[in-house]
PDB file of C-alpha atoms in Angstrom:
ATOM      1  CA  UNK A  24     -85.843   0.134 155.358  1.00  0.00           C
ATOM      2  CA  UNK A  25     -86.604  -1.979 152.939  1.00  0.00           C
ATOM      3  CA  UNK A  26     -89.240  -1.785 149.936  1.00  0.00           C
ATOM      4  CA  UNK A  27     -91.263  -4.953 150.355  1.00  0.00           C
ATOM      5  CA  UNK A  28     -95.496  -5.099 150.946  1.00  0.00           C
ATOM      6  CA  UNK A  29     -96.234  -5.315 154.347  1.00  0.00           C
ATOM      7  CA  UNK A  30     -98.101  -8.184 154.971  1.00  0.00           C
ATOM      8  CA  UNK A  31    -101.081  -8.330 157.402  1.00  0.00           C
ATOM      9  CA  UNK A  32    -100.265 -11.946 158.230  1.00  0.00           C
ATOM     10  CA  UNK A  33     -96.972 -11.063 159.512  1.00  0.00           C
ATOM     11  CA  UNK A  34     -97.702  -8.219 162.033  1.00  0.00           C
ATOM     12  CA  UNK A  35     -97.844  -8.928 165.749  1.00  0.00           C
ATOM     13  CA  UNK A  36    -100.093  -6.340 167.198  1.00  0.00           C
ATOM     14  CA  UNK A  37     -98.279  -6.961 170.875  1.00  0.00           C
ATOM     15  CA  UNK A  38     -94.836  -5.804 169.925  1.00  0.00           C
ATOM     16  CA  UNK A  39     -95.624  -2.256 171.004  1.00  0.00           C
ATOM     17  CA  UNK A  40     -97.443  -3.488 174.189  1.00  0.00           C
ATOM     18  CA  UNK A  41     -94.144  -5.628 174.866  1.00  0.00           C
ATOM     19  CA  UNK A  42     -91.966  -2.923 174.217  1.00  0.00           C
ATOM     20  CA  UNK A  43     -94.127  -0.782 176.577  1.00  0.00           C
ATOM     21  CA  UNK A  44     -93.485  -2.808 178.765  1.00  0.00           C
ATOM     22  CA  UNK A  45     -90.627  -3.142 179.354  1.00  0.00           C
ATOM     23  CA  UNK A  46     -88.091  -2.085 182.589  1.00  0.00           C
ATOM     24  CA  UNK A  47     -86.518   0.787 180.698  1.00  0.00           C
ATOM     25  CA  UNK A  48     -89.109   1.511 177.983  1.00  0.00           C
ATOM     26  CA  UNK A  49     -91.021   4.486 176.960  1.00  0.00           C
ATOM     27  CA  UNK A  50     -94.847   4.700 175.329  1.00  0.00           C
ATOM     28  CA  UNK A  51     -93.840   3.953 171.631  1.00  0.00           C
ATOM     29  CA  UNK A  52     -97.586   4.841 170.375  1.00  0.00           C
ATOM     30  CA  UNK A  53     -97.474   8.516 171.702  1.00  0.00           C
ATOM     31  CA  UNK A  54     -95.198   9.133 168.679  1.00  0.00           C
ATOM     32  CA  UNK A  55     -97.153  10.277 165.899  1.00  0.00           C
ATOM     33  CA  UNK A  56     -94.125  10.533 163.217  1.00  0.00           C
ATOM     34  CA  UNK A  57     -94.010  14.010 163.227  1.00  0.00           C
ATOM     35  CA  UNK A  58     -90.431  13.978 161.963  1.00  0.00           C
ATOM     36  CA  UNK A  59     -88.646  15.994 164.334  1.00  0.00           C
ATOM     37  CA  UNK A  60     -86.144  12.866 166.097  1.00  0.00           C
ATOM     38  CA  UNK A  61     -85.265  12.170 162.265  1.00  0.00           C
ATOM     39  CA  UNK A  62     -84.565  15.721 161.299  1.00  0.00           C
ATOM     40  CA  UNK A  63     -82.431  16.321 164.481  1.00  0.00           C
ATOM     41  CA  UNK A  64     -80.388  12.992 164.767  1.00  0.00           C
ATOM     42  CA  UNK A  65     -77.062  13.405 163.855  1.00  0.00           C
ATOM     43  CA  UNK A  66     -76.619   9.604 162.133  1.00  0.00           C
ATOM     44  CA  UNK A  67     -79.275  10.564 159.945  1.00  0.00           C
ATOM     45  CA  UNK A  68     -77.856  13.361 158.456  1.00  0.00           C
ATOM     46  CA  UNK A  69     -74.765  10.847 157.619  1.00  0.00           C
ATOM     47  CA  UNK A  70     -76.755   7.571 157.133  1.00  0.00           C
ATOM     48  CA  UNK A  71     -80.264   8.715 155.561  1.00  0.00           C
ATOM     49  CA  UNK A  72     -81.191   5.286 156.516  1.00  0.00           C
ATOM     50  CA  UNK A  73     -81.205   5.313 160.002  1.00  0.00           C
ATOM     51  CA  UNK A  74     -84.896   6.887 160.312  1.00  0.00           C
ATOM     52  CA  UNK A  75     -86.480   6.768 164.187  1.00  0.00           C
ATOM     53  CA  UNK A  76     -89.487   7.756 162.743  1.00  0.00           C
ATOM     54  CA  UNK A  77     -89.651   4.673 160.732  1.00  0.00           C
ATOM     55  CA  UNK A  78     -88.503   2.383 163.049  1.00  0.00           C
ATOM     56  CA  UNK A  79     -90.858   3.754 165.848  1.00  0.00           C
ATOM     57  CA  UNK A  80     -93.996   3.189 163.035  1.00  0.00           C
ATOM     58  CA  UNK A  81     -92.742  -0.344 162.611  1.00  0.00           C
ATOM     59  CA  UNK A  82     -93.117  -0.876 166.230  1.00  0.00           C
ATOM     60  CA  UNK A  83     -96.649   0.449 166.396  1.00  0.00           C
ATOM     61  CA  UNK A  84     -97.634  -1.569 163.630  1.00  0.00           C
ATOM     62  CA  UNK A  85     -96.570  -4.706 164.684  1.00  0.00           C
ATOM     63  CA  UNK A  86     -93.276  -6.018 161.903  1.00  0.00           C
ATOM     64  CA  UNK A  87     -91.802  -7.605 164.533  1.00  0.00           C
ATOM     65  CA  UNK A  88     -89.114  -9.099 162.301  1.00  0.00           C
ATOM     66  CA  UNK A  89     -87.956  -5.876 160.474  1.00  0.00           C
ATOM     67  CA  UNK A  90     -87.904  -3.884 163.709  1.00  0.00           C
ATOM     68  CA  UNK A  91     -85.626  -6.461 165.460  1.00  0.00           C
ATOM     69  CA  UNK A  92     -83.899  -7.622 162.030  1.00  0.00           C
ATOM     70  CA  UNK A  93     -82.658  -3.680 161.062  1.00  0.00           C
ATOM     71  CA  UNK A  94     -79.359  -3.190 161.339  1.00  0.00           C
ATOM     72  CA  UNK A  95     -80.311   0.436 162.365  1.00  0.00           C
ATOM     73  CA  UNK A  96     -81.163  -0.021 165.548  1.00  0.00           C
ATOM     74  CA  UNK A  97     -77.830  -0.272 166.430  1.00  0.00           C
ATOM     75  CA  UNK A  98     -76.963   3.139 165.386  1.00  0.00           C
ATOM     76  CA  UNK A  99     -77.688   5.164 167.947  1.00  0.00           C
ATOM     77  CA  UNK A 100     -75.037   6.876 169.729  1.00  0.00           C
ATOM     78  CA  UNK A 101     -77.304   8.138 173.012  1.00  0.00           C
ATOM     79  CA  UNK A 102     -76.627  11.983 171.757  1.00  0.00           C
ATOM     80  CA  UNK A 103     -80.078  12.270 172.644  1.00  0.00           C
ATOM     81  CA  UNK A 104     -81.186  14.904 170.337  1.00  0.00           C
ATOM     82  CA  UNK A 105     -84.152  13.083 169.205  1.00  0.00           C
ATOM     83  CA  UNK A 106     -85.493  13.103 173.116  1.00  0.00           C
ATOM     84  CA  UNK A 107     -84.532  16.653 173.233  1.00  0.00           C
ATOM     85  CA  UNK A 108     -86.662  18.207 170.328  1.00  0.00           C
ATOM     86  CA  UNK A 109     -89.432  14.866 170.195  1.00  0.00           C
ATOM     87  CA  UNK A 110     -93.071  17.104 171.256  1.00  0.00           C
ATOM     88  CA  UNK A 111     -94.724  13.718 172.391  1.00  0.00           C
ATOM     89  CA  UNK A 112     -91.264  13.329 174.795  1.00  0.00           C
ATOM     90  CA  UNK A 113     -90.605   9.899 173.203  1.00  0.00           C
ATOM     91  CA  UNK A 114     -87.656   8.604 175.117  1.00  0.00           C
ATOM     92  CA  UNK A 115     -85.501   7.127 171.744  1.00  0.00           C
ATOM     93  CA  UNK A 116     -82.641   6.100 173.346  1.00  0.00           C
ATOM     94  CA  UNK A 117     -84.204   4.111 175.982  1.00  0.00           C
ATOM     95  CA  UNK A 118     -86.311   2.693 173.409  1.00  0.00           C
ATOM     96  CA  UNK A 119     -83.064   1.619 170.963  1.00  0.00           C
ATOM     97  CA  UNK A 120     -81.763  -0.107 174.482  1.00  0.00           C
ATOM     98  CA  UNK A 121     -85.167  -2.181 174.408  1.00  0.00           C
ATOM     99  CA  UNK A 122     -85.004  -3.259 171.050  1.00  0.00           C
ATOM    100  CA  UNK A 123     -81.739  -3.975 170.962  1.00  0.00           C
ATOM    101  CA  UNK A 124     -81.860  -6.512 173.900  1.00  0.00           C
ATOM    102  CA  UNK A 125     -85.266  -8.223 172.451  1.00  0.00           C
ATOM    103  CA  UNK A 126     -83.498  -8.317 169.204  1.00  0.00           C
ATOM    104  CA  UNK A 127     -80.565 -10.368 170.802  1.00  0.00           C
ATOM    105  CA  UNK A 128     -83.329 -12.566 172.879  1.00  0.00           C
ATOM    106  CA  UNK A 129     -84.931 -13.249 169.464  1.00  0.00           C
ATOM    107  CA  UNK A 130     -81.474 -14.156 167.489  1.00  0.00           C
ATOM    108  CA  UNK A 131     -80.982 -11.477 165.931  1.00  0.00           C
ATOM    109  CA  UNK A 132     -77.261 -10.694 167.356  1.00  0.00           C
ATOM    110  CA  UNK A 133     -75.550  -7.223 167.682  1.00  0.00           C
ATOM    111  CA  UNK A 134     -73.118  -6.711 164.826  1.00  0.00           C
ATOM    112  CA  UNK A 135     -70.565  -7.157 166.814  1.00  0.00           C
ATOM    113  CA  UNK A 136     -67.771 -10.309 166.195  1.00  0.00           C
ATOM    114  CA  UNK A 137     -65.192 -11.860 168.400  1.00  0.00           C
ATOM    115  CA  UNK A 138     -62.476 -14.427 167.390  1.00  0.00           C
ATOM    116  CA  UNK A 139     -61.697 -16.673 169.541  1.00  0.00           C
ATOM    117  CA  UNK A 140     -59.041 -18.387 168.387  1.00  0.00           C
ATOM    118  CA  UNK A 141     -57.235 -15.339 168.279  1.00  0.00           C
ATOM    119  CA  UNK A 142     -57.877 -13.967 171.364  1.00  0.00           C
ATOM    120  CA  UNK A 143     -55.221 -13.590 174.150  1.00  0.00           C
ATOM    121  CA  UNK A 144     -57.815 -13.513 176.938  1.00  0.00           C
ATOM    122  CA  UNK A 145     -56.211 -10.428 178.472  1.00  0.00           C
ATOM    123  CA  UNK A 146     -59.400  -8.681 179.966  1.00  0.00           C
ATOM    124  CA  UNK A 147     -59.053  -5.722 178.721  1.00  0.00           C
ATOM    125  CA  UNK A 148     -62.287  -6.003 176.437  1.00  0.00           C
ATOM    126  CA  UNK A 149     -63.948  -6.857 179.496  1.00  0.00           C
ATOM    127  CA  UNK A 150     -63.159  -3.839 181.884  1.00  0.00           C
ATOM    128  CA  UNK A 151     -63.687  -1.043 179.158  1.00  0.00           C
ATOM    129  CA  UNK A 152     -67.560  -2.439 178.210  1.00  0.00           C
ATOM    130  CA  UNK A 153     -69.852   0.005 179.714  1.00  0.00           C
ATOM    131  CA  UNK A 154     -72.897  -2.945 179.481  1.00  0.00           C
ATOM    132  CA  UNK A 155     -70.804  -5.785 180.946  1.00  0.00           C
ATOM    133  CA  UNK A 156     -71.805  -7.685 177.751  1.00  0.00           C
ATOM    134  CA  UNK A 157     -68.334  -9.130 177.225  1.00  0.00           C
ATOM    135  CA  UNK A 158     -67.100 -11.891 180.056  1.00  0.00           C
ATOM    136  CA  UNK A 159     -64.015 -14.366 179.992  1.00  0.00           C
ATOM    137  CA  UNK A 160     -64.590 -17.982 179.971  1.00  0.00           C
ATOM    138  CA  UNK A 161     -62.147 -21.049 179.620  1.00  0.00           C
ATOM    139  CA  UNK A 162     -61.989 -22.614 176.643  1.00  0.00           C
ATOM    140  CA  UNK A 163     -59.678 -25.265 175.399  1.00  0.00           C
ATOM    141  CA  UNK A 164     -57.686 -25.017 178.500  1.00  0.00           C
ATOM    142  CA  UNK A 165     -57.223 -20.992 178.040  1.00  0.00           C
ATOM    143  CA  UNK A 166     -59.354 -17.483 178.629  1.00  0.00           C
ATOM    144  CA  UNK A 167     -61.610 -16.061 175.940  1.00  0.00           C
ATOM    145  CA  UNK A 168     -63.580 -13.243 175.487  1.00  0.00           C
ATOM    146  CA  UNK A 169     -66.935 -13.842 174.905  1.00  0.00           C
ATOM    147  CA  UNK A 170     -70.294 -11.890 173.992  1.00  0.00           C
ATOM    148  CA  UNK A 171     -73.220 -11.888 175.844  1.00  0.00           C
ATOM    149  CA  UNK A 172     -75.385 -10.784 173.073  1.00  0.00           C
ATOM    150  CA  UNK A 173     -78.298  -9.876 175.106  1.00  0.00           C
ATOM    151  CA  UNK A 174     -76.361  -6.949 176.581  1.00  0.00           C
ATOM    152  CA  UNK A 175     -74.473  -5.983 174.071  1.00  0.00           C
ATOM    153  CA  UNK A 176     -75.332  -2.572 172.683  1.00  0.00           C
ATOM    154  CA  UNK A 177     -73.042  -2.191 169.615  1.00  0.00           C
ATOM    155  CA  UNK A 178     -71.089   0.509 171.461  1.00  0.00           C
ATOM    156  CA  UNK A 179     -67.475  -0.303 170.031  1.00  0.00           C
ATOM    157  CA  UNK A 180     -65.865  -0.160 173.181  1.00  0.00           C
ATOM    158  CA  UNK A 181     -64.559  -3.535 173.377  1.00  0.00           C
ATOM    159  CA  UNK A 182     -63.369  -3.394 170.044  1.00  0.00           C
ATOM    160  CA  UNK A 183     -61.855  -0.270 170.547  1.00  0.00           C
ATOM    161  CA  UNK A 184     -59.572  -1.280 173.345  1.00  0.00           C
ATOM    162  CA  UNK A 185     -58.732  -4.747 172.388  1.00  0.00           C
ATOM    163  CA  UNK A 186     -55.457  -5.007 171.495  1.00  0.00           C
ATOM    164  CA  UNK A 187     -54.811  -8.075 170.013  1.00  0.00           C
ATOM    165  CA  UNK A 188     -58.183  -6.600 167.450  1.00  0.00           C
ATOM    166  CA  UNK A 189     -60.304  -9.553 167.778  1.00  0.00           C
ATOM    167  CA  UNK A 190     -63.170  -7.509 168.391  1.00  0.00           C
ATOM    168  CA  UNK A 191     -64.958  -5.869 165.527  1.00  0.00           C
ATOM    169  CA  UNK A 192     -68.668  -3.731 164.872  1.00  0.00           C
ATOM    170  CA  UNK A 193     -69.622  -4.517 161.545  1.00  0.00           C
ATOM    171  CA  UNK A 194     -72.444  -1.528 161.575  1.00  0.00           C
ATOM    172  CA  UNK A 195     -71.085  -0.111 158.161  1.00  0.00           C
ATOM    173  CA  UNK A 196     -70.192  -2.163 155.152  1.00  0.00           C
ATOM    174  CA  UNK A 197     -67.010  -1.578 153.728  1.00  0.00           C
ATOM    175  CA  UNK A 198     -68.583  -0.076 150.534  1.00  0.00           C
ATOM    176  CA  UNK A 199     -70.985   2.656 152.821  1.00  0.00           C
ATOM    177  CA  UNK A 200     -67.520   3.605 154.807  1.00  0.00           C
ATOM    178  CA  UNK A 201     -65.814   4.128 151.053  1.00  0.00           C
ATOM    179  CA  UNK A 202     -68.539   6.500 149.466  1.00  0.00           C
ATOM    180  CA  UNK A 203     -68.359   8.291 152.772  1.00  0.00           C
ATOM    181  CA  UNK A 204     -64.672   8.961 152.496  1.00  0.00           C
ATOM    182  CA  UNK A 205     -64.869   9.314 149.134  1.00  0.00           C
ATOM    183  CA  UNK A 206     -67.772  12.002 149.188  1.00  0.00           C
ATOM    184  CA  UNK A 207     -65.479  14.053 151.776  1.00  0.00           C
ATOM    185  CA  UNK A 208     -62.848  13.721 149.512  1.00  0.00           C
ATOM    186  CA  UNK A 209     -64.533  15.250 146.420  1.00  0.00           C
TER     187      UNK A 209
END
């Protein structure tokens, strides 16, 4: 994450109770970082960053910001491998769903963008998200997508079907996706 102090004044000992409870949550605290979601998860193995284990210790700890702030809780793609191997039976995914909506509650938006002046306000976007976190409103006398960043959940799907490409998930910088392509390459 990142490799700053952690600073006693800035923990909030009820972000694991909140998370707990929560509709769709599961009990964050009987993880004790054992390792195994982080050695099976399939992102990790491509983005070292993206660490459950870390994020879940954040969460019991109380760094509210950097849990809600990391741009790797949107990297889950619900394989659920890390539910499948976790020996405290951790529920991840449900967990990334949480934290994922407080982080949009809090301002901390998905990494998702939409342009609106581009947009032809066909629909599309709208049918083909799974989380109904895209609707169409007027605007300037014409329909727009727009994203209802609460329920957004990175997925891509909007993006992938738009096809004016308006919609974009910014998950990846351009220089990660590069050293990827260029490490297959070599």
């Amino acid at each position: 994450m990142r490799d700053q102090p952690i600073k006693s004044e800035e923990l909030d000992p009820n972000l694991k109770l909140e998370v707990i409870a929560q509709e769709a949550a599961c009990d964050v605290t009987a993880c004790f970082c054992c390792g195994t979601c982080t050695a099976g998860c399939p992102i990790h193995a491509v983005y070292p960053e993206h660490d459950p284990r870390k994020i879940t210790r954040m969460i019991n700890l109380g760094m509210r910001e950097r849990a809600l702030s990391s741009p790797y809780i949107w990297y889950c793609d619900d394989c659920y491998l890390c539910e499948k191997h976790c020996p405290q039976n951790v529920k991840f995914s449900s967990l990334w769903a949480v934290l994922k909506n407080m982080a949009a509650k809090e301002g901390y938006p998905p990494p998702v963008s939409l342009n609106q002046d581009m947009c032809s306000g066909c629909g599309i976007c709208v049918a083909s998200c799974p989380y109904s976190a895209i609707e169409l409103q007027m605007q300037n006398e014409r329909r727009v997508a727009h994203l209802v960043t609460n329920l957004c959940q990175g997925c891509g799907a909007c993006a992938a079907a738009c096809p004016s490409a308006v919609i974009s998930v910014n998950l990846f910088e351009d220089e990660q996706i590069f050293a990827e392509i260029e490490a297959l390459a070599a």
